[in-house]
Amino acid sequence: NLFRCVMEQGTLRAAAEQRRRDEMIYQINIDNFTLALAEIGGSEDPDLVVFAKELRERLAGEKAQQARESILLKVIERQLACSTSS
């Protein structure tokens, strides 16, 4: 039983660390896409207009994914808190 508890804690800690890394990667993408959109500005170049549209869509997706990761991280951290207090 103790072995199982230790294994679960290790798995939860690894999962939490992965979620933190994923959150960071999403933030890097959010920052990069935001800066790229600022760089493009109000360009009328048709290629850049299309690129800006794609970036806005990807930016929205990255923000949504980051929010999901944050929720899952909180759940994992709650599980860790419960398992360490038992």
Short mmCIF file of C-alpha atoms in Angstrom, two decimals:
data_model
loop_
_atom_site.label_atom_id
_atom_site.label_comp_id
_atom_site.label_asym_id
_atom_site.label_seq_id
_atom_site.Cartn_x
_atom_site.Cartn_y
_atom_site.Cartn_z
CA ASN A 1 0.00 0.00 0.00
CA LEU A 2 2.85 2.38 0.85
CA PHE A 3 4.58 1.48 -2.43
CA ARG A 4 1.38 2.28 -4.36
CA CYS A 5 1.05 5.63 -2.60
CA VAL A 6 4.68 6.52 -3.39
CA MET A 7 4.19 5.52 -7.04
CA GLU A 8 1.02 7.61 -7.33
CA GLN A 9 2.78 10.62 -5.83
CA GLY A 10 5.68 10.24 -8.26
CA THR A 11 3.26 9.99 -11.17
CA LEU A 12 1.32 13.04 -9.98
CA ARG A 13 4.51 15.06 -9.51
CA ALA A 14 5.69 14.14 -13.01
CA ALA A 15 2.27 15.05 -14.45
CA ALA A 16 2.32 18.41 -12.64
CA GLU A 17 5.80 19.17 -13.96
CA GLN A 18 4.70 18.34 -17.52
CA ARG A 19 1.66 20.62 -17.17
CA ARG A 20 3.92 23.45 -15.97
CA ARG A 21 6.20 22.95 -19.01
CA ASP A 22 3.18 22.89 -21.33
CA GLU A 23 1.86 26.12 -19.79
CA MET A 24 5.25 27.74 -20.39
CA ILE A 25 5.33 26.60 -24.02
CA TYR A 26 1.84 28.00 -24.60
CA GLN A 27 2.97 31.31 -23.04
CA ILE A 28 6.01 31.46 -25.32
CA ASN A 29 3.74 30.92 -28.34
CA ILE A 30 1.28 33.53 -27.07
CA ASP A 31 4.09 36.06 -26.68
CA ASN A 32 5.57 35.23 -30.10
CA PHE A 33 2.23 35.41 -31.91
CA THR A 34 1.37 38.70 -30.18
CA LEU A 35 4.72 40.22 -31.16
CA ALA A 36 4.39 38.95 -34.73
CA LEU A 37 0.94 40.51 -35.02
CA ALA A 38 2.35 43.81 -33.77
CA GLU A 39 5.15 43.53 -36.33
CA ILE A 40 2.66 42.93 -39.15
CA GLY A 41 0.55 45.83 -37.94
CA GLY A 42 -1.94 47.10 -40.49
CA SER A 43 -0.05 45.78 -43.49
CA GLU A 44 -2.03 45.58 -46.70
CA ASP A 45 0.24 42.92 -48.19
CA PRO A 46 -2.18 40.08 -49.02
CA ASP A 47 0.22 37.41 -47.77
CA LEU A 48 0.68 39.20 -44.45
CA VAL A 49 -3.09 39.75 -44.10
CA VAL A 50 -3.59 35.99 -44.43
CA PHE A 51 -0.70 35.31 -42.05
CA ALA A 52 -2.11 37.75 -39.48
CA LYS A 53 -5.49 36.03 -39.67
CA GLU A 54 -3.83 32.64 -39.09
CA LEU A 55 -1.83 34.05 -36.18
CA ARG A 56 -4.96 35.48 -34.54
CA GLU A 57 -6.65 32.08 -34.80
CA ARG A 58 -3.60 30.28 -33.41
CA LEU A 59 -3.28 32.88 -30.65
CA ALA A 60 -6.85 32.22 -29.54
CA GLY A 61 -6.17 28.48 -29.59
CA GLU A 62 -2.97 28.80 -27.56
CA LYS A 63 -4.76 30.90 -24.94
CA ALA A 64 -7.56 28.34 -24.67
CA GLN A 65 -5.09 25.45 -24.37
CA GLN A 66 -3.08 27.30 -21.74
CA ALA A 67 -6.27 27.86 -19.69
CA ARG A 68 -7.04 24.13 -19.93
CA GLU A 69 -3.53 23.22 -18.81
CA SER A 70 -3.87 25.58 -15.86
CA ILE A 71 -7.09 23.88 -14.75
CA LEU A 72 -5.55 20.42 -15.04
CA LEU A 73 -2.46 21.55 -13.12
CA LYS A 74 -4.66 22.83 -10.28
CA VAL A 75 -6.48 19.49 -10.17
CA ILE A 76 -3.19 17.58 -10.01
CA GLU A 77 -1.84 19.91 -7.32
CA ARG A 78 -5.01 19.36 -5.30
CA GLN A 79 -4.55 15.60 -5.60
CA LEU A 80 -0.95 15.94 -4.44
CA ALA A 81 -2.01 18.02 -1.45
CA CYS A 82 -4.62 15.43 -0.49
CA SER A 83 -2.26 12.50 -0.88
CA THR A 84 0.49 14.14 1.20
CA SER A 85 -1.91 15.06 4.00
CA SER A 86 -3.28 11.50 4.30
#
